[in-house]
PDB file of C-alpha atoms in Angstrom:
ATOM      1  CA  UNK V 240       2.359 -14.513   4.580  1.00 64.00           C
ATOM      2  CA  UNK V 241       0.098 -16.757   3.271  1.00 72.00           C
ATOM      3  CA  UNK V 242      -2.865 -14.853   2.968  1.00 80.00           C
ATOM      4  CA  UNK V 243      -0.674 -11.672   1.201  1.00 82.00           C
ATOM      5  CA  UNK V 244       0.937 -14.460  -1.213  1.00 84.00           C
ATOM      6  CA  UNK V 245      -2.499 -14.784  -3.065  1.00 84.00           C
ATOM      7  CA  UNK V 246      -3.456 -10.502  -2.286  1.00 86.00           C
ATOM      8  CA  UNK V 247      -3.274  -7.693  -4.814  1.00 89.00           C
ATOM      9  CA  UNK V 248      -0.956  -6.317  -2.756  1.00 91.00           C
ATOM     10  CA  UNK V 249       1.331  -8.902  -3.782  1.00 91.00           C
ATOM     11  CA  UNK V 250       0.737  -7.861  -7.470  1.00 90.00           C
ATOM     12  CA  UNK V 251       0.758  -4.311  -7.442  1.00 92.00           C
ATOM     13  CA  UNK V 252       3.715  -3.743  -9.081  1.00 92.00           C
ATOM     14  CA  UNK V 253       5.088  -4.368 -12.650  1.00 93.00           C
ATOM     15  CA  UNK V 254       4.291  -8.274 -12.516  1.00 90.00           C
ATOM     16  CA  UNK V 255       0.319  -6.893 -12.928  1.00 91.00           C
ATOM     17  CA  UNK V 256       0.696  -6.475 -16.969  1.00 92.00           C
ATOM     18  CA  UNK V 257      -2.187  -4.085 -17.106  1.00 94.00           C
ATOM     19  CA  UNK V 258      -0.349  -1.632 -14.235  1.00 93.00           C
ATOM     20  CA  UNK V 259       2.929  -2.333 -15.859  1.00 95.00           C
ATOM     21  CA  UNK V 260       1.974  -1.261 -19.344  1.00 96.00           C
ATOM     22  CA  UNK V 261      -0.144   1.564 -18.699  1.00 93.00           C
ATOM     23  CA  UNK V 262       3.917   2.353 -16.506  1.00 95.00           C
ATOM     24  CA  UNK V 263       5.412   2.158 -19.451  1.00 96.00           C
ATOM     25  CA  UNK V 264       3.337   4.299 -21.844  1.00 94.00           C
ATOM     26  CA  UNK V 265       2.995   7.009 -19.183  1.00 92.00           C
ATOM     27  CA  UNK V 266       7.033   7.436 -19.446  1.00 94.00           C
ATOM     28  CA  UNK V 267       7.084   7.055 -23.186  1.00 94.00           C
ATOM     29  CA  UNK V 268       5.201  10.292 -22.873  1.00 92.00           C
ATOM     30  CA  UNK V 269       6.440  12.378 -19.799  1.00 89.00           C
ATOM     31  CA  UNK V 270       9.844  10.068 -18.357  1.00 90.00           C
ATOM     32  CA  UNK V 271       9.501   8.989 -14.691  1.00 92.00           C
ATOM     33  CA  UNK V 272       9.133  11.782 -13.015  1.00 91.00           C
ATOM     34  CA  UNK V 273       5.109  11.996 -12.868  1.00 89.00           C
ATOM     35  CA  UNK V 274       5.183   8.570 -12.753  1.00 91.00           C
ATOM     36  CA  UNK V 275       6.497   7.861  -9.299  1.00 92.00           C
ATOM     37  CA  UNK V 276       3.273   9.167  -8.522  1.00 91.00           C
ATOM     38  CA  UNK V 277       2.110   6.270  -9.337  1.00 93.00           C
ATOM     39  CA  UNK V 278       4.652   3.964  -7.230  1.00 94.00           C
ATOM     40  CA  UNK V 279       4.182   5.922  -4.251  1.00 93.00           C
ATOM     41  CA  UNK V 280       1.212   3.261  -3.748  1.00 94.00           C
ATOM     42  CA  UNK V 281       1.887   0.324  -6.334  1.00 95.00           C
ATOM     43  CA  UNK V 282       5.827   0.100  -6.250  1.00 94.00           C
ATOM     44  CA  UNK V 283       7.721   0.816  -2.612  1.00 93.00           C
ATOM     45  CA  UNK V 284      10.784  -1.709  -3.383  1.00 93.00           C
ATOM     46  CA  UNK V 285      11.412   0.435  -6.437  1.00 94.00           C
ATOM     47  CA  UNK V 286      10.839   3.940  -5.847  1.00 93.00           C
ATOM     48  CA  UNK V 287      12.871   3.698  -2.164  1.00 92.00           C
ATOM     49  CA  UNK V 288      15.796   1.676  -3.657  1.00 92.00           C
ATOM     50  CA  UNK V 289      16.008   4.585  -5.956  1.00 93.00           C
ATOM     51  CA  UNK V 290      15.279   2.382  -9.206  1.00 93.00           C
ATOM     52  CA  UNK V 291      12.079   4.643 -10.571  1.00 93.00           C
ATOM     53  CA  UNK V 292      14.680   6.257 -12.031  1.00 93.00           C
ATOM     54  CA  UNK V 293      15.659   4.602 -14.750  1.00 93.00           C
ATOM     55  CA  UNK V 294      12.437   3.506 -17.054  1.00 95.00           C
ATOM     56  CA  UNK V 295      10.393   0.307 -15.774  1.00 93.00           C
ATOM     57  CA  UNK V 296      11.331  -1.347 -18.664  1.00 94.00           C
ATOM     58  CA  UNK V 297      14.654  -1.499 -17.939  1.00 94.00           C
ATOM     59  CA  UNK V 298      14.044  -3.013 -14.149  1.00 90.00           C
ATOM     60  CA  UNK V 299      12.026  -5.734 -15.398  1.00 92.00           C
ATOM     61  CA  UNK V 300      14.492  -8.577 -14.135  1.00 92.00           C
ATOM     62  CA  UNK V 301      14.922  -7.338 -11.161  1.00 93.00           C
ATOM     63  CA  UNK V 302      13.844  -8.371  -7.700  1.00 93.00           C
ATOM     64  CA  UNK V 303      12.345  -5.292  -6.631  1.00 93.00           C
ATOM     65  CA  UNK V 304       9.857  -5.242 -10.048  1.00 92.00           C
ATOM     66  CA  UNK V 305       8.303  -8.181  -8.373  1.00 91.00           C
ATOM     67  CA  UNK V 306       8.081  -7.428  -4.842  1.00 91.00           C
ATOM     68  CA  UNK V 307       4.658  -6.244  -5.294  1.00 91.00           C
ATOM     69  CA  UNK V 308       3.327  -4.566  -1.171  1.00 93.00           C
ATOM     70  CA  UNK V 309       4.967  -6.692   0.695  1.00 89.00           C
ATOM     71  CA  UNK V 310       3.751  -6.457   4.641  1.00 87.00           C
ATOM     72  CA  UNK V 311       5.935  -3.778   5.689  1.00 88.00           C
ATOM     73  CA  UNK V 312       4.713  -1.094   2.852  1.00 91.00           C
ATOM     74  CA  UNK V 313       1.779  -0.585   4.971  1.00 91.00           C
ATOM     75  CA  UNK V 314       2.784  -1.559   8.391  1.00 91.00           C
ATOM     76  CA  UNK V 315       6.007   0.580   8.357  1.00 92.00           C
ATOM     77  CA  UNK V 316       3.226   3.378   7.767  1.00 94.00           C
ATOM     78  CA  UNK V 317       3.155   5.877  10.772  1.00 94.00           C
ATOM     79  CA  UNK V 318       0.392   8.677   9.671  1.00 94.00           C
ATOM     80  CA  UNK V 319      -2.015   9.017   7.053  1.00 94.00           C
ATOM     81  CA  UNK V 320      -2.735  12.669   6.165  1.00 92.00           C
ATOM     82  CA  UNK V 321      -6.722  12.032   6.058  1.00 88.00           C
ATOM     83  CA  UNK V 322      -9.130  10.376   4.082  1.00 91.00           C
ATOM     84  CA  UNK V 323      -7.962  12.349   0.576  1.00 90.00           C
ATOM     85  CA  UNK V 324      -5.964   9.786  -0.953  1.00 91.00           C
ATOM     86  CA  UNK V 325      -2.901   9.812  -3.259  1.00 91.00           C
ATOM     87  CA  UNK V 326      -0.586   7.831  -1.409  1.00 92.00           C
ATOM     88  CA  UNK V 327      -0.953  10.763   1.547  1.00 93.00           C
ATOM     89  CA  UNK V 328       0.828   8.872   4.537  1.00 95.00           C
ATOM     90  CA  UNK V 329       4.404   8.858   6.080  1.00 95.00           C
ATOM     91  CA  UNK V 330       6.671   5.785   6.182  1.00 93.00           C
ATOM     92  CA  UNK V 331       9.555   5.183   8.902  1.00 92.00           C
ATOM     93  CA  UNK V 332      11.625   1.984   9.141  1.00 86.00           C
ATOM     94  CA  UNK V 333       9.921  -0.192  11.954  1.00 87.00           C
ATOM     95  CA  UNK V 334      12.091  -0.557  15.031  1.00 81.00           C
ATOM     96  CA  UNK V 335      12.451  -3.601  14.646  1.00 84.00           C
ATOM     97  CA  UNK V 336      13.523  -3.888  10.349  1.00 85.00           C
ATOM     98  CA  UNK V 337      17.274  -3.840  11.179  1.00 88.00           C
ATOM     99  CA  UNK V 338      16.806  -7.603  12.579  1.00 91.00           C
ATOM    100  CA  UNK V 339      14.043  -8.887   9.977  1.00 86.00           C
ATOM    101  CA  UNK V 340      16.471  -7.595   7.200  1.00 87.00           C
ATOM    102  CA  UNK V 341      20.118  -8.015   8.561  1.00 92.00           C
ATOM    103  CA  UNK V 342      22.308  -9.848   5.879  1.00 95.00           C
ATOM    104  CA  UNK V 343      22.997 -12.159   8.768  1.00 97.00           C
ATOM    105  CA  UNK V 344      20.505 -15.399   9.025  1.00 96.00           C
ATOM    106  CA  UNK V 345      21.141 -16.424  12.389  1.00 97.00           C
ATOM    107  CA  UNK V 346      20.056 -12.963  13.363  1.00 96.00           C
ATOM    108  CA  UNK V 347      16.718 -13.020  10.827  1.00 94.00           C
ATOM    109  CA  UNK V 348      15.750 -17.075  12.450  1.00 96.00           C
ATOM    110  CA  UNK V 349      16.444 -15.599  16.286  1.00 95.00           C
ATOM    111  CA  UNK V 350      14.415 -12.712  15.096  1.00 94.00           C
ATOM    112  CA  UNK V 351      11.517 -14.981  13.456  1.00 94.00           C
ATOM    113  CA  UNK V 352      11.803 -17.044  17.255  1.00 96.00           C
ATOM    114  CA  UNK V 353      11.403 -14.356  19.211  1.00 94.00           C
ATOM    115  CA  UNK V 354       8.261 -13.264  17.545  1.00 93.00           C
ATOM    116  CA  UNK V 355       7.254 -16.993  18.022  1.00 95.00           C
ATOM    117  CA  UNK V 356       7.731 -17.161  21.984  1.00 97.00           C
ATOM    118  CA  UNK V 357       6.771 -13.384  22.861  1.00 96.00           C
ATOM    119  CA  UNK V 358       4.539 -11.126  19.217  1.00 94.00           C
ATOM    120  CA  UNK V 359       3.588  -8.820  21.547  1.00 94.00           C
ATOM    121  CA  UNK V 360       6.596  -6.361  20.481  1.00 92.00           C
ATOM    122  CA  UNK V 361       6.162  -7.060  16.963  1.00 91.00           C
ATOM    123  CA  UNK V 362       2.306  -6.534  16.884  1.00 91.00           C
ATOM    124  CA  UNK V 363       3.057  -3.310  18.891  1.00 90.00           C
ATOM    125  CA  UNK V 364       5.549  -2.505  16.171  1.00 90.00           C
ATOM    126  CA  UNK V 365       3.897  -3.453  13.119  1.00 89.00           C
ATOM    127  CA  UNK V 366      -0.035  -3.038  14.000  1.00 90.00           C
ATOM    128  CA  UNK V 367      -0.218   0.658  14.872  1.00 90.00           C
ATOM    129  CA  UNK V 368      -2.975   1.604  17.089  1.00 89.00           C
ATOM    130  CA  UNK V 369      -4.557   3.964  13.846  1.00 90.00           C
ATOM    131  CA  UNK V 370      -4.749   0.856  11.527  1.00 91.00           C
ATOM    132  CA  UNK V 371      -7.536  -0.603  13.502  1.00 87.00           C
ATOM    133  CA  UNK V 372      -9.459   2.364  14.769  1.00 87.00           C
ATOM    134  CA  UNK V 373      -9.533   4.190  11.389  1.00 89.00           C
ATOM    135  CA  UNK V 374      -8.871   1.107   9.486  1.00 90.00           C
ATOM    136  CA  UNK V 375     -11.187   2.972   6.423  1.00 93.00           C
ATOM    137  CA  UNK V 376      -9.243   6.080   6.261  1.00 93.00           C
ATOM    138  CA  UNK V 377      -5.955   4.032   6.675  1.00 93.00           C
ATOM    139  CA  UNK V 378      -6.538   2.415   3.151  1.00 94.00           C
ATOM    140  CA  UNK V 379      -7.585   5.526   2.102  1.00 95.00           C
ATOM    141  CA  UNK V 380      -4.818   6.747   1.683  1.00 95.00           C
ATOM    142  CA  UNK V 381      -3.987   4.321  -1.496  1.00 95.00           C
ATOM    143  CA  UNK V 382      -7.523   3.315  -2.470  1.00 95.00           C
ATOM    144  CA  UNK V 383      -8.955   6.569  -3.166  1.00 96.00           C
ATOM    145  CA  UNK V 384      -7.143   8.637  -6.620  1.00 94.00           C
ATOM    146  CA  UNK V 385      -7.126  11.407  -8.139  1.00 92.00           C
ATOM    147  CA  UNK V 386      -4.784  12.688 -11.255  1.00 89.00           C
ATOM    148  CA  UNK V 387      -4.244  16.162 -11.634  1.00 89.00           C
ATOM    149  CA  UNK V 388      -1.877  18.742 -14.111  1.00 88.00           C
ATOM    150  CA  UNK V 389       1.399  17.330 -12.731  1.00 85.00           C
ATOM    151  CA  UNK V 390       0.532  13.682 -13.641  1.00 86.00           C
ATOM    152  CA  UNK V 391      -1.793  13.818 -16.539  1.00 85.00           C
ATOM    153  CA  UNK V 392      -0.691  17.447 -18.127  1.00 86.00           C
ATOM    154  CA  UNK V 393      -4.220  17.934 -18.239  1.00 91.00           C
ATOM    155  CA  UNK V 394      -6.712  18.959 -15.210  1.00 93.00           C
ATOM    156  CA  UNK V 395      -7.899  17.262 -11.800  1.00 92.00           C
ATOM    157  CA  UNK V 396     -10.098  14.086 -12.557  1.00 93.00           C
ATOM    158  CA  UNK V 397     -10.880  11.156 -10.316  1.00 93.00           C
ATOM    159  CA  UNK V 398      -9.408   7.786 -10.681  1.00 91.00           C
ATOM    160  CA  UNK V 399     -10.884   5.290  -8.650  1.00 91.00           C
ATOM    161  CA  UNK V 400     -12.223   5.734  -5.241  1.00 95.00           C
ATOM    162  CA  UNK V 401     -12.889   2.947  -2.531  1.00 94.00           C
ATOM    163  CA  UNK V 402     -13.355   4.605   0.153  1.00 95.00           C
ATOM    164  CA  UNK V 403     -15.888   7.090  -0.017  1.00 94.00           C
ATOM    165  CA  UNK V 404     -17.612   4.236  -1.731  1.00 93.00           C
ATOM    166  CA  UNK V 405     -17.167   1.995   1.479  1.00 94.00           C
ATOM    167  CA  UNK V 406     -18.260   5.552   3.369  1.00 93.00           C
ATOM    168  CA  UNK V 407     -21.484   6.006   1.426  1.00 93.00           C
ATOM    169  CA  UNK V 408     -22.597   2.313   2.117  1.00 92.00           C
ATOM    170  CA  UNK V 409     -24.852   0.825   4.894  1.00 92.00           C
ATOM    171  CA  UNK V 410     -21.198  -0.955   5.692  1.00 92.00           C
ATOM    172  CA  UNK V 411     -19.815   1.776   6.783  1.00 93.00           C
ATOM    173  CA  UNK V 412     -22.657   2.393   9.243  1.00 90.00           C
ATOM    174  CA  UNK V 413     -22.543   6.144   7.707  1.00 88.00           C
ATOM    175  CA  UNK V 414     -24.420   5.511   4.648  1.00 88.00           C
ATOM    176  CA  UNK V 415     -27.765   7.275   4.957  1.00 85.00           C
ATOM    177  CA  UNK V 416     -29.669   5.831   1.371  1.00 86.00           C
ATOM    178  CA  UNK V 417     -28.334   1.965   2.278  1.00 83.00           C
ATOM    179  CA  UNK V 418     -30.486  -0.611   2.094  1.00 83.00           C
ATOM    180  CA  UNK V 419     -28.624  -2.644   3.894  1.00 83.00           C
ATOM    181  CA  UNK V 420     -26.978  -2.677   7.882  1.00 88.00           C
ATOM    182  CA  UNK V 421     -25.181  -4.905   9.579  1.00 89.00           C
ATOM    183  CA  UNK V 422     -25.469  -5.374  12.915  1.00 91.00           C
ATOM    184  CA  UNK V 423     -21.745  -3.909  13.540  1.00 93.00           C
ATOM    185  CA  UNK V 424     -20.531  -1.713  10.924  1.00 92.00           C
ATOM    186  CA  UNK V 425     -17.338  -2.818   9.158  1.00 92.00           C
ATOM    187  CA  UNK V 426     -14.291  -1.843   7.690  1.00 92.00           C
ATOM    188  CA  UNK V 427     -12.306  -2.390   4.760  1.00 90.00           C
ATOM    189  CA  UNK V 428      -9.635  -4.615   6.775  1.00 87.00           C
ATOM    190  CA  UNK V 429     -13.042  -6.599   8.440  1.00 89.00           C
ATOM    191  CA  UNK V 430     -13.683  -7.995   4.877  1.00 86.00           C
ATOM    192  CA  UNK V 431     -10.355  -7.488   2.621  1.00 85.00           C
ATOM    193  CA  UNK V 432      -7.829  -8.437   5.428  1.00 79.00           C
ATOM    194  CA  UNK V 433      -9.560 -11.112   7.969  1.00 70.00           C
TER     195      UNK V 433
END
């Protein structure tokens, strides 16, 4: 928790003012509908509550504007569709969510002890095997963009792209003009998630 408290992923959403704005202006000109693309990756409290919706401008007081990633966005993640990007993955509820959110708070503190005296079921749960081994491609799937017709009403151009950045680097171990190797390659989560 403490290490996600001070993340981007904590400020993905509409508290970033520079994400937020560029939000609004995009339904100024086309409504939400091309711009859930857009909270696919930034915006899971919103766009799964059924919020995106209504403009952002009109959620701005609410919980869910400020939930920025929280852990689950990525850990509830149970495939990612390759290395292309563009929020390609699949969510499902973790097996164990029904405790960790149940309105009840003996349940949530016997859930939060549990953890304490045995994480092996939660690691299992939460920390798929695919998260470590293709840790890269696993952030991928949000850190490499692309907008095209249905988004910008205009033609396929690239946004930003971490990963084949990360791929193209002596980091990666892949990189074939690096000028620099470590002795183990790394990924993304070796660095940006210790």
């Amino acid at each position: 928790l403490g290490i996600w408290q001070s993340s981007m992923h904590r400020w993905s959403s509409l508290d970033n003012q520079f994400y937020r704005r560029t939000v609004e202006h995009m339904q100024e000109i086309t409504g939400t509908q091309s711009s859930k693309w857009c909270a696919g990756c930034h915006d899971h409290a919103l766009l799964f509550s059924g919020k995106w919706e209504q403009p952002v401008r009109e959620q701005l007081d609410t919980p869910e504007a400020h939930a920025g990633l929280g852990c689950v966005s990525c850990h509830s993640i149970v495939h990612v569709a390759g290395s292309l990007g563009n929020g390609g993955f699949t969510l499902e509820y973790p097996r164990l969510h029904e405790i960790a959110a149940s309105r009840n708070p003996y349940i949530r503190a016997l859930g939060r002890l549990l953890t304490r005296l045995d994480p092996e079921p939660h690691r299992r749960t939460y920390m798929k095997r695919f998260m470590r081994e293709d840790a890269a491609e696993f952030c991928s799937a949000c850190h490499k963009v692309h907008f095209d017709q249905p988004v910008n009403h205009y033609r396929w151009l690239r946004g930003f792209n971490d990963y084949d950045n990360w791929q193209a680097s002596g980091v990666s171990g892949q990189g074939a003009r690096s000028f620099y190797y470590p002795e183990k390659p790394q990924t993304c989560a070796d660095c940006h998630m210790p």
